[in-house]
Coordinates of C-alpha atoms in Angstrom, one line a residue:
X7 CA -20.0 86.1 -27.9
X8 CA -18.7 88.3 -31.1
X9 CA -16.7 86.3 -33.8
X10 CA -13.5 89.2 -33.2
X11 CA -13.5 86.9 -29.6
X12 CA -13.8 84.2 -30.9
X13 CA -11.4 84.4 -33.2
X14 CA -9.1 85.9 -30.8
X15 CA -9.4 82.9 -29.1
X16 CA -9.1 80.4 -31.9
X17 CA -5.7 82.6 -31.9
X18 CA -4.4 82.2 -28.4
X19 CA -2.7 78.6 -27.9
X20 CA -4.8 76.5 -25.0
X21 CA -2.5 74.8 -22.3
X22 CA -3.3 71.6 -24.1
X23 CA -2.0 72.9 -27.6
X24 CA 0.4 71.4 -29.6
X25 CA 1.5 71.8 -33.2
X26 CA 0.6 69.0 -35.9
X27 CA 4.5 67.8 -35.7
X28 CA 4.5 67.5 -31.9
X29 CA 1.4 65.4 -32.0
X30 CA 2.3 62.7 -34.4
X31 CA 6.2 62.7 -32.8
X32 CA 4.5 62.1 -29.7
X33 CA 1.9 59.6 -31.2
X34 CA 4.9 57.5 -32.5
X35 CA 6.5 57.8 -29.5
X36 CA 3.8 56.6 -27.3
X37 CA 3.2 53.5 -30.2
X38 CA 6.9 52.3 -29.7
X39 CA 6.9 52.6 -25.9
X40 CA 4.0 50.1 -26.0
X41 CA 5.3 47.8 -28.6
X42 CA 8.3 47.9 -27.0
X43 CA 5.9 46.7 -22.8
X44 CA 3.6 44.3 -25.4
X45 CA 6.5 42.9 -27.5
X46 CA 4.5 39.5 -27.8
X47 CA 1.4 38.8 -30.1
X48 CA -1.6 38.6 -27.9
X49 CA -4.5 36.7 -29.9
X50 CA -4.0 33.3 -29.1
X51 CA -4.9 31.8 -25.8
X52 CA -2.4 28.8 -24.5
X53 CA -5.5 26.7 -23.1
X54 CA -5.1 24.8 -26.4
X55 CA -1.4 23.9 -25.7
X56 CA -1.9 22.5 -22.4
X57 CA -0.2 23.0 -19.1
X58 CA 3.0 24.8 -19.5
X59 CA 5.5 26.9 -17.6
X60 CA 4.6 30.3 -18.9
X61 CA 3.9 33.8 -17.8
X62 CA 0.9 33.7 -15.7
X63 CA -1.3 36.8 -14.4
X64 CA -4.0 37.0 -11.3
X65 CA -7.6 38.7 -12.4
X66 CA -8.7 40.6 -9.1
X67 CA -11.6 41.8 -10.8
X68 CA -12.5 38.5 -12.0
X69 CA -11.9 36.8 -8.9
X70 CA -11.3 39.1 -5.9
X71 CA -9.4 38.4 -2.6
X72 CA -11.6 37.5 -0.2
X73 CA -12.4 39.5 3.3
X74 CA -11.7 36.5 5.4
X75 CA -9.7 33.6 5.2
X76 CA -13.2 32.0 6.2
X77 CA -14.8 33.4 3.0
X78 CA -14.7 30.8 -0.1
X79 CA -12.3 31.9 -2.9
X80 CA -11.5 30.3 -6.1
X81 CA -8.3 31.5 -7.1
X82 CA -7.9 31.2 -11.1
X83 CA -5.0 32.9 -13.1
X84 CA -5.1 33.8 -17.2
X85 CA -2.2 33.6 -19.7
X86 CA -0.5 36.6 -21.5
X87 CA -2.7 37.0 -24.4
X88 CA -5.9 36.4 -22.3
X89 CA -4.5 39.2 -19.8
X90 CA -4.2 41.6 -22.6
X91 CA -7.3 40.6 -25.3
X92 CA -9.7 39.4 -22.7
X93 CA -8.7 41.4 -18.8
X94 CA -6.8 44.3 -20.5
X95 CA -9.0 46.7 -18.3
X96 CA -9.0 44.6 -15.2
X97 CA -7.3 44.6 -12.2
X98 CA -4.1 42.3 -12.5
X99 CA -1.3 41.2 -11.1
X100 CA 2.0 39.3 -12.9
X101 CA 2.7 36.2 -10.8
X102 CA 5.9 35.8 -13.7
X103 CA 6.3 32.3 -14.7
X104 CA 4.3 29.1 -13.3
X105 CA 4.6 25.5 -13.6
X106 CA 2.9 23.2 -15.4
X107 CA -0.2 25.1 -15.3
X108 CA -3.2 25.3 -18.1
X109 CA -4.7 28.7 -19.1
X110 CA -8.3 29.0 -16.6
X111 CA -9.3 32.1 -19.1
X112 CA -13.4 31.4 -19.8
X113 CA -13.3 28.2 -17.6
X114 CA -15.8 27.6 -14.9
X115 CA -13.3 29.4 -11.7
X116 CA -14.4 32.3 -13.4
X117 CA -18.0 31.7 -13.6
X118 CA -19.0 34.0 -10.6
X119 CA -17.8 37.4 -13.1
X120 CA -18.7 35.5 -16.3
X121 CA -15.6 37.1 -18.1
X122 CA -15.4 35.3 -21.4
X123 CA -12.7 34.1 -23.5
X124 CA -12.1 36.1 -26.9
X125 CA -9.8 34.3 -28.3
X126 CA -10.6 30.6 -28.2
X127 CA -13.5 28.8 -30.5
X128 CA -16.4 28.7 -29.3
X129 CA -18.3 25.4 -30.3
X130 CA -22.0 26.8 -29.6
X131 CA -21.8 29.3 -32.2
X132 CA -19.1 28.3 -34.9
X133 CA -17.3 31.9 -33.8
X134 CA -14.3 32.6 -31.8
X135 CA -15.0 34.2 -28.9
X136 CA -17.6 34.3 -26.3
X137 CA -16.2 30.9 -24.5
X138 CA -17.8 30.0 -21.0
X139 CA -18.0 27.7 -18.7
X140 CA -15.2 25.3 -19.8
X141 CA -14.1 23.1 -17.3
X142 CA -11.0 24.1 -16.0
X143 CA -8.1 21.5 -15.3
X144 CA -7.7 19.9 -11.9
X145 CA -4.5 20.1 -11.8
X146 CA -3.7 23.6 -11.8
X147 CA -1.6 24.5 -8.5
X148 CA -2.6 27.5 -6.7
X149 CA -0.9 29.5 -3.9
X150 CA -1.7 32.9 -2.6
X151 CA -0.1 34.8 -5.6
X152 CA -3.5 34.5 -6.8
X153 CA -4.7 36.7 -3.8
X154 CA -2.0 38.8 -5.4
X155 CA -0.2 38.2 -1.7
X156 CA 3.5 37.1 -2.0
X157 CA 6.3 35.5 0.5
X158 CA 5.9 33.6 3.7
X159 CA 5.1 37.1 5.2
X160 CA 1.7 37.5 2.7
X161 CA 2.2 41.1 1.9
X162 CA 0.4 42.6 -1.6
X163 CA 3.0 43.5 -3.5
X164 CA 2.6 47.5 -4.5
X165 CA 5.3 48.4 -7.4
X166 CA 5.2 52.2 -6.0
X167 CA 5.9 51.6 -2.4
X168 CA 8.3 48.5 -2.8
X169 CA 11.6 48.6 -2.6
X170 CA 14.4 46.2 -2.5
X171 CA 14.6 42.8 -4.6
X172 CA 12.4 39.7 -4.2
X173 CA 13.2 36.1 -5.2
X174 CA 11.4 33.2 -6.6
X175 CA 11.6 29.8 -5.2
X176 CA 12.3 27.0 -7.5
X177 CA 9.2 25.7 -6.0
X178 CA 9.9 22.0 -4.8
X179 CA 6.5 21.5 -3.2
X180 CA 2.9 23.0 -3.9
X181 CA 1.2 24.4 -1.1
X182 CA -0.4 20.7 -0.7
X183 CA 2.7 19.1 0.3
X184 CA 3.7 21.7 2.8
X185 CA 5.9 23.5 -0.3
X186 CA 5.4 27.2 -1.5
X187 CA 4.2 26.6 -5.0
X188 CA 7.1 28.9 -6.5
X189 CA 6.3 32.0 -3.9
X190 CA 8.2 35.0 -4.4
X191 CA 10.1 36.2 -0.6
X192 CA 11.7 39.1 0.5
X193 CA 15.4 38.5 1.9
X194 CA 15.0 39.1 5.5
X195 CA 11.4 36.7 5.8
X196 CA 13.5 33.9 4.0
X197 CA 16.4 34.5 7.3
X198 CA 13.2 34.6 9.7
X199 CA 14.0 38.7 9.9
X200 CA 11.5 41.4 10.3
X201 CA 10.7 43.5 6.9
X202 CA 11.9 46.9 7.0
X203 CA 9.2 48.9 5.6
X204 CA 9.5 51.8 3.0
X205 CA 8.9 54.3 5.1
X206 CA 11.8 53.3 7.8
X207 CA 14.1 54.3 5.4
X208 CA 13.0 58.0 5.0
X209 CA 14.5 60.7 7.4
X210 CA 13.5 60.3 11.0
X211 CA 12.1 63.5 13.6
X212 CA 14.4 64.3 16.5
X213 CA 13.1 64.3 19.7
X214 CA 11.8 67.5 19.9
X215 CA 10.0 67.0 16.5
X216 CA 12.5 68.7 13.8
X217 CA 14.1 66.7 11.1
X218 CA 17.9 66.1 11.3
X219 CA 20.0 69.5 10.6
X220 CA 21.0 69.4 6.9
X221 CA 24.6 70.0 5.6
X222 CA 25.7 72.4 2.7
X223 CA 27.3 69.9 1.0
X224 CA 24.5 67.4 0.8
X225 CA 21.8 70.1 -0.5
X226 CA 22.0 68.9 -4.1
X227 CA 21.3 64.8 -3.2
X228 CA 18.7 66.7 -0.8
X229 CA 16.8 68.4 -3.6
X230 CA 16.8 65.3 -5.7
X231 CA 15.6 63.1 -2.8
X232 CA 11.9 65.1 -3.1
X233 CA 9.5 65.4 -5.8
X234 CA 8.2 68.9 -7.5
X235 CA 5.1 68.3 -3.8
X236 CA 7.7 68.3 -1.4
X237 CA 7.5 64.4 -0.8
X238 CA 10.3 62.4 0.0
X239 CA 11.2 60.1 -2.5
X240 CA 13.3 57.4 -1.4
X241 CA 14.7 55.3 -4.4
X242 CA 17.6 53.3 -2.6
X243 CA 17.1 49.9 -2.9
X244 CA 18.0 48.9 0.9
X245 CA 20.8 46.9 1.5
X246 CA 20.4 42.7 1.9
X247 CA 20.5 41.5 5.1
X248 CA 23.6 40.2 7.0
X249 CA 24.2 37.2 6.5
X250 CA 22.1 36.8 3.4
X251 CA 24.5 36.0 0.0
X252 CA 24.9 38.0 -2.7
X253 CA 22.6 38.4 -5.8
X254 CA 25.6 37.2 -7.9
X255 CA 26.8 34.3 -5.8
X256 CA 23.4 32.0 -6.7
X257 CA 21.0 31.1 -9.7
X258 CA 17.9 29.7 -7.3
X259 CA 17.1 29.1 -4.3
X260 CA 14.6 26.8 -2.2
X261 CA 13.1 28.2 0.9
X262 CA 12.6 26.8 4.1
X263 CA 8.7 25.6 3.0
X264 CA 9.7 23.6 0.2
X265 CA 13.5 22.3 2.4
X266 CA 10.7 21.4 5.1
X267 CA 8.5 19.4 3.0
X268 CA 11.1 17.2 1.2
X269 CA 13.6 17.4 4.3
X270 CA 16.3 15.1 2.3
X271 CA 17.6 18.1 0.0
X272 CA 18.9 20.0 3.9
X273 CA 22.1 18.0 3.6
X274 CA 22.9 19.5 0.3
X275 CA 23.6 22.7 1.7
X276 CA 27.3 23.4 1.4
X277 CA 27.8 20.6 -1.2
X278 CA 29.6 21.8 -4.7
X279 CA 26.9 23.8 -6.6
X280 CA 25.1 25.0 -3.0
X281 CA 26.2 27.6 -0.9
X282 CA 26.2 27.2 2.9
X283 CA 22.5 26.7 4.0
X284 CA 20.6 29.5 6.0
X285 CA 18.9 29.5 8.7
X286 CA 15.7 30.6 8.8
X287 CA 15.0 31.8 12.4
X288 CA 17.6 34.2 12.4
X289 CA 20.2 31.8 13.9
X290 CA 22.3 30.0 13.5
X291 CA 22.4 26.7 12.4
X292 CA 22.5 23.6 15.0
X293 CA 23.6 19.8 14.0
X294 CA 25.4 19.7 10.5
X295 CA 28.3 21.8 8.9
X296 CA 26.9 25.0 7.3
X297 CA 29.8 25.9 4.8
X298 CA 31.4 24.5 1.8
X299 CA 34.6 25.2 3.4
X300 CA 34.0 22.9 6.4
X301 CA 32.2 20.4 3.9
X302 CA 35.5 20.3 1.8
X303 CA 37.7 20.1 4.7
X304 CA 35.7 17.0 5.7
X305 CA 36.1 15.5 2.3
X306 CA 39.2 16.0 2.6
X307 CA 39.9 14.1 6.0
X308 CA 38.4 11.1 3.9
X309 CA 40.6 11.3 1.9
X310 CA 43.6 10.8 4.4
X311 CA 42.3 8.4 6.0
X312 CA 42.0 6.6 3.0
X313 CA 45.7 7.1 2.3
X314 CA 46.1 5.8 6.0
X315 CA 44.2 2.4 5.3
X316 CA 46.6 1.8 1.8
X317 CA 49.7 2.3 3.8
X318 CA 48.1 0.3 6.9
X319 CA 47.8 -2.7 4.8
X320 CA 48.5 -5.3 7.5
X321 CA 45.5 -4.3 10.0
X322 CA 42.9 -7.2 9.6
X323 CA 40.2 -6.5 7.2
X324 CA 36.9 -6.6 9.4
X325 CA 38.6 -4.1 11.7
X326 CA 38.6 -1.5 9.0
X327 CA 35.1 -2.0 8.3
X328 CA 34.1 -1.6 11.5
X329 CA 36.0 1.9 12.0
X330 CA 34.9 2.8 8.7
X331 CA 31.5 2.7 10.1
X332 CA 32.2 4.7 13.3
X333 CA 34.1 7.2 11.1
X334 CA 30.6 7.4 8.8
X335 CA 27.3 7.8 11.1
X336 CA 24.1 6.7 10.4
X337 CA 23.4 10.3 10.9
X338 CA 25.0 10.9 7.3
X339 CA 21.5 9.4 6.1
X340 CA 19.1 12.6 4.6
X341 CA 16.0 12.6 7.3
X342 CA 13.4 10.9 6.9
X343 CA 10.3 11.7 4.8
X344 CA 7.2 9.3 4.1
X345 CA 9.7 7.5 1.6
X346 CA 13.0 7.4 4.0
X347 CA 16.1 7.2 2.2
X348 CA 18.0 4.1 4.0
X349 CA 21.3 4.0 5.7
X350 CA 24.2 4.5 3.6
X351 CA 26.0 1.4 3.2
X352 CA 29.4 1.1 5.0
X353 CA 32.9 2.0 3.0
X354 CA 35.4 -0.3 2.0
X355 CA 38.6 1.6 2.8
X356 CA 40.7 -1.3 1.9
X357 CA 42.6 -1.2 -1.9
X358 CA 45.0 1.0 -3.3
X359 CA 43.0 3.0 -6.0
X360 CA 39.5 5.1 -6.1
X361 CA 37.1 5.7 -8.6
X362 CA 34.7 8.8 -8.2
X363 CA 31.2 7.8 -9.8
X364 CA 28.1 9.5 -10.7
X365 CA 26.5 8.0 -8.0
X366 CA 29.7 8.1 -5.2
X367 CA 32.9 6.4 -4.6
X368 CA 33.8 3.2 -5.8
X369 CA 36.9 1.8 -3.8
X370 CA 38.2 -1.2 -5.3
X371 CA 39.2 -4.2 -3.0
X372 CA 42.9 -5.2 -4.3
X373 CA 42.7 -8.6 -2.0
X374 CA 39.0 -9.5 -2.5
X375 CA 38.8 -8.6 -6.2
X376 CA 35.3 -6.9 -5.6
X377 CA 34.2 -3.3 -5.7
X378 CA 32.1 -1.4 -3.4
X379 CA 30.5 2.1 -4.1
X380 CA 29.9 4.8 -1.8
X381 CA 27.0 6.6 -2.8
X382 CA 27.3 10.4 -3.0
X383 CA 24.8 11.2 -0.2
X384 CA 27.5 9.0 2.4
X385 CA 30.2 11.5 2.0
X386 CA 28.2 14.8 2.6
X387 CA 28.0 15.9 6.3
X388 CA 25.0 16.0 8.2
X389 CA 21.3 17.9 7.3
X390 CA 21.2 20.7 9.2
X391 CA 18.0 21.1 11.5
X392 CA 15.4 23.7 11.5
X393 CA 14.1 25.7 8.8
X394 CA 17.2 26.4 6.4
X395 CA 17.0 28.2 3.0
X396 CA 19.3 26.5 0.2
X397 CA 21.0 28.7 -2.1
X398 CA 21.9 26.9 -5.6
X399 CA 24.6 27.8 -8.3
X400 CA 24.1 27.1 -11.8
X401 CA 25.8 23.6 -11.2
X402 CA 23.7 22.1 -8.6
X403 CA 22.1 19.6 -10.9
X404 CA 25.5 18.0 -10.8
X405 CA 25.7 16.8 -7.2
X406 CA 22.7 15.4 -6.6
X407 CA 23.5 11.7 -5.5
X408 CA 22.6 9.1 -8.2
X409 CA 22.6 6.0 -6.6
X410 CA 19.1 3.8 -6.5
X411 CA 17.9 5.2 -3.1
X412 CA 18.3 8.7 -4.0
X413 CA 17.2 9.1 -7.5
X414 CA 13.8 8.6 -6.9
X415 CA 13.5 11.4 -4.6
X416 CA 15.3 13.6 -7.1
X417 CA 13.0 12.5 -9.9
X418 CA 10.3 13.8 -8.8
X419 CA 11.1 16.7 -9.5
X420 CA 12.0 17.6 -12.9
X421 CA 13.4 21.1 -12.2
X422 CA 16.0 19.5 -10.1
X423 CA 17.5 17.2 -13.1
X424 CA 17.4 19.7 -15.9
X425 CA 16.9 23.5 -16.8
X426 CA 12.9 24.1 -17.8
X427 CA 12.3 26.1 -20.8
X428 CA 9.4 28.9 -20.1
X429 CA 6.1 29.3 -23.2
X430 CA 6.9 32.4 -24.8
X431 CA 4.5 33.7 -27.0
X432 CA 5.7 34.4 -31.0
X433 CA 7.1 38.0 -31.6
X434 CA 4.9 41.4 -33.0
X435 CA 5.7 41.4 -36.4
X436 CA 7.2 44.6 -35.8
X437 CA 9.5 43.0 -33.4
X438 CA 10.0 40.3 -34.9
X439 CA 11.5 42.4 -38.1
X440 CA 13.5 44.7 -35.6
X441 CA 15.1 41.8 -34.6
X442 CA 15.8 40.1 -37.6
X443 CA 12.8 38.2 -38.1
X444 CA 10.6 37.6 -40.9
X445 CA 7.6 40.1 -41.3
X446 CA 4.1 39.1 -41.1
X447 CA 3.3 39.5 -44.5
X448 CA 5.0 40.0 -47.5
X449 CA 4.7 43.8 -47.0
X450 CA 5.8 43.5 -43.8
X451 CA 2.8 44.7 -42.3
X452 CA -0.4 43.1 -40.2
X453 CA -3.3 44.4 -39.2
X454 CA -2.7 43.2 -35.4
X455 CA 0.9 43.9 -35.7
X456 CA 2.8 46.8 -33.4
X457 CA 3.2 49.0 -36.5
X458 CA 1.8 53.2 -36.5
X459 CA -1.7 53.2 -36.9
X460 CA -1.1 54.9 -40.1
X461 CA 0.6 51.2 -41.0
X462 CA -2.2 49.5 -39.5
X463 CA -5.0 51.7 -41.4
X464 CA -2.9 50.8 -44.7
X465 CA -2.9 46.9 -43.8
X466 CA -7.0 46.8 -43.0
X467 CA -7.4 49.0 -46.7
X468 CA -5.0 46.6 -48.7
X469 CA -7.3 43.3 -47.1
X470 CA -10.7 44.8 -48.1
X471 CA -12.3 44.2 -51.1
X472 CA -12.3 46.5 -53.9
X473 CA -15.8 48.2 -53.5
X474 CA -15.0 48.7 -49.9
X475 CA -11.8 49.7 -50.2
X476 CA -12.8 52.4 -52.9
X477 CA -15.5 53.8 -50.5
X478 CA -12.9 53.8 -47.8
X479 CA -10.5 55.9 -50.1
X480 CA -13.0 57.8 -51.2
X481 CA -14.5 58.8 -47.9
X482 CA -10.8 59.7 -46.5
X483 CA -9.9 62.2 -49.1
X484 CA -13.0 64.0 -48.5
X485 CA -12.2 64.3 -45.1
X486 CA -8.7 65.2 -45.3
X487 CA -9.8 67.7 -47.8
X488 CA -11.4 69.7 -45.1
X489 CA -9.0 68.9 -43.0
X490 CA -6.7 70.9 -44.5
X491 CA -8.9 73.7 -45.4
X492 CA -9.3 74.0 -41.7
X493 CA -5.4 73.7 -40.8
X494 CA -4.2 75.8 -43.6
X495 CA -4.6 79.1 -41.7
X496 CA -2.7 77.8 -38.8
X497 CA 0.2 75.9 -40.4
X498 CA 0.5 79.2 -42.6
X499 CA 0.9 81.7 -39.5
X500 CA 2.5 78.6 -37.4
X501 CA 0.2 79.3 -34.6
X502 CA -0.6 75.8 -32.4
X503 CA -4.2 74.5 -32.6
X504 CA -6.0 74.1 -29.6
X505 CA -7.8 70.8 -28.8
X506 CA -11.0 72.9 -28.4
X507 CA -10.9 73.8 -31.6
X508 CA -10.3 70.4 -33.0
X509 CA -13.3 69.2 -30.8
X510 CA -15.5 72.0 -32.5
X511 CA -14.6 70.8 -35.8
X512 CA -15.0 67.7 -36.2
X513 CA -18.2 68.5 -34.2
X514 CA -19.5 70.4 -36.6
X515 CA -18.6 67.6 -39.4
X516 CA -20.4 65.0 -37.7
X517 CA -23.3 67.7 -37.2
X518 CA -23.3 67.1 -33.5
X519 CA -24.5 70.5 -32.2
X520 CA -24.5 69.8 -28.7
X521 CA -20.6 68.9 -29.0
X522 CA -20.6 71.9 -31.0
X523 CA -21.8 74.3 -28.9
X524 CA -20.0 72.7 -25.6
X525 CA -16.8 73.3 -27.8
X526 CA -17.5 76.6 -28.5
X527 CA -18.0 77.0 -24.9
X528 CA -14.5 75.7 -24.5
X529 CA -13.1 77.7 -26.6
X530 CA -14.7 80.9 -25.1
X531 CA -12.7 80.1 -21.8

């Protein structure tokens, strides 16, 4: 090869050539798309902290699904930091926040790939990094999400093919007690439906194998529908299934599973703060009132017949108890679990004033002088039977009944009596100072922050010492000397340079001649 066609080819832009502008706008670009995905400071593992409800991701590579549901598997999951520093070129999947669960990250569930911890101490060498073999903590819950399987239906979840929204389950019970260990589900498997897949949504052949016939007026949408290979693309998120409420109209919800294993939360559905319970085999409901409307209506038939027994004053007092008791089943009691909840005691519909309590109803008794309370859990209607999915609003925590039978039942679990707060780890110092934070430093910049590398290089230079910082600065300006010699010609006739020719180069400046010559090769194509 001549240097006149070489030179000529130094000349011609490559398909991969771009001008020194382009690349760093690009290069920024690119930097602020990922600070924007990794917005949180990942060099701190949360093993130290304990169990928490944080952000919790599934190593396959680490610990891959098994073949079989006969084949041993130990299912372990990582915190956000350890995804990032310690799995960042694994295989993962988010499972989103967990409960009270403890970082596994260099414990002993992942002893069979031997993945260390970086970011934790390690006591054996007085370094941090390098941590194996911890033991992990017992207690840590697990579920199929760590298969990276979701819902009652145990799909993998693809984010390409997927479509539609799923929901998380506020997780009453772990997979242990019969529960779903906060599973995420599709609509129609929480309504006992069958999943519409992906592909039933795209354009179906008629009978004698062509596609439907096409109108003018729809060629636009048409085009849009396909990608540049011809592919359909089918971006409509498909619509919820009948009977299933809307996004907008709840804050949780608890799925059959978990309604199952602690049956005495069924009879909430309808109550202020639930919507109307749903049935999970795709019928509907038997035994119990399944809407707030009829639950109100029911209330409110108390209520007159309350009004009834003031103005009925002269009817002997032990025949009122005794209708009060026909009007109020035993039924009204939530079913049974391995702790029943008792009877509801009977209500006193004698007295002439009524005080709504925490717990229930206290009716005073104007010719005894004594006050009797109906707990909450008498005046809601019937549990419904089945599998039911509960729905909650943002003020369910306010009905739960109070009273000393109840309580227990709703204090074991901690999500049901107040809102959880979810780890989050601290802010990049660049986010933090794009939101109005403080900066890192008191130059505002780190070297692990989400800054430009050229802020980064400038942080690592200002922390070295002074010899090593001189040699550092020293060693750049020779290179960006010759540098510029060698993009002078092209920033003078404003011609792009080719990545080949960069490759050559710096090539050449290392003294690498068989990158050198494979270059030159490059550049001779």
């Amino acid at each position: 090869m001549d240097m006149s066609s070489v030179s000529q080819s130094i000349s011609t832009p490559s398909e991969s050539s771009q001008t020194a502008q382009d690349f760093i706008a690009s290069q920024l670009r690119l930097e602020a798309e990922a600070r924007e995905v990794l917005c949180y400071q990942f060099d701190t593992c949360t093993k130290a902290l304990g169990a928490l409800r944080q952000s919790i991701f599934a190593c396959l590579t680490c610990t891959p699904p098994p073949a079989s549901p006969y084949q041993q598997f130990t299912p372990a999951g990582v915190c956000y930091s350890c995804s990032i520093s310690c799995h960042g070129d694994h295989t993962l999947v988010e499972l989103f926040t967990k409960r009270d669960f403890e970082c596994d990250c260099g414990s002993t569930r992942l002893g069979v790939s031997g993945t260390p911890c970086a970011l934790r101490h390690n006591a054996a060498t007085g370094r941090k990094g390098g941590v194996v073999g911890e033991t992990a903590r017992e207690a840590n819950k697990y579920n199929h999400n760590y298969e990276g399987k979701f819902c009652g239906c145990g799909e993998e979840y693809d984010p390409e093919k997927e479509k539609g929204t799923m929901f998380q389950c506020l997780g009453l019970g772990t997979v242990e007690d019969g529960g779903c260990g906060e599973d995420w589900w599709h609509p129609e498997c929480l309504m006992g439906l069958p999943r519409s897949k992906p592909e039933d949504a795209l354009p179906k052949p008629q009978a004698n194998g062509s596609l439907e016939t096409v109108h003018e007026e729809n060629g636009a949408e048409d085009e849009a529908a396909h990608n540049g290979d011809g592919e359909v693309q089918n971006d409509t998120e498909p619509p919820l299934p009948p009977g299933f409420p809307a996004e907008d109209d709840f804050d949780h919800l608890i799925c059959y599973k978990c309604a199952n294993a602690f049956p005495w939360i069924k009879q909430y559905g309808g109550a202020p703060g639930f919507l109307p319970a749903v049935a999970a085999e795709g019928a509907p409901l038997t035994n119990g009132r399944a809407s707030a409307d009829r639950h109100e209506s029911a209330a409110a038939e108390v209520q007159a017949k309350k009004r009834k027994a003031e103005d009925d004053v002269s009817e002997p007092h032990d025949s009122k108890k005794v209708k009060a008791s026909t009007e109020i089943s035993p039924e009204v009691a939530p079913p049974t679990n391995a702790d029943p909840i008792g009877a509801p005691p009977h209500a006193t519909t004698q007295g002439a004033s009524t005080i709504t309590a925490e717990a229930g109803t206290a009716t005073k008794d104007h010719s005894h002088g004594d006050t009797e309370v109906t707990p909450r859990h008498a005046t809601l209607p019937p549990a419904p039977t089945g599998r039911i999915t509960l729905f909650l609003k943002d003020t369910f925590r306010d009905t739960f009944c109070r009273c000393s039978t109840c309580f227990p039942h709703v204090a074991q679990h901690r999500q049901l009596l107040e809102e959880e707060d979810s780890y989050e780890p601290p802010l990049s110092s660049s986010s933090a100072s794009q939101n109005g934070g403080a900066p890192a430093s008191t130059t505002g910049r780190s070297v692990h922050s989400g800054g430009s590398l050229l802020e980064r290089g400038e942080a690592a230079l200002s922390s070295m010492d002074r010899v090593r910082a001189i040699e550092g600065v020293m060693a750049y300006n020779h290179v960006k000397d010759k540098v510029k010699a060698f993009l002078q010609p092209f920033a003078e006739s404003g011609k792009p340079v080719g990545a080949e020719e960069i490759r050559e180069y710096f090539a050449k400046l290392r003294g690498d001649e068989a990158a050198e010559r494979e270059a030159a090769a490059g550049v001779g194509r």
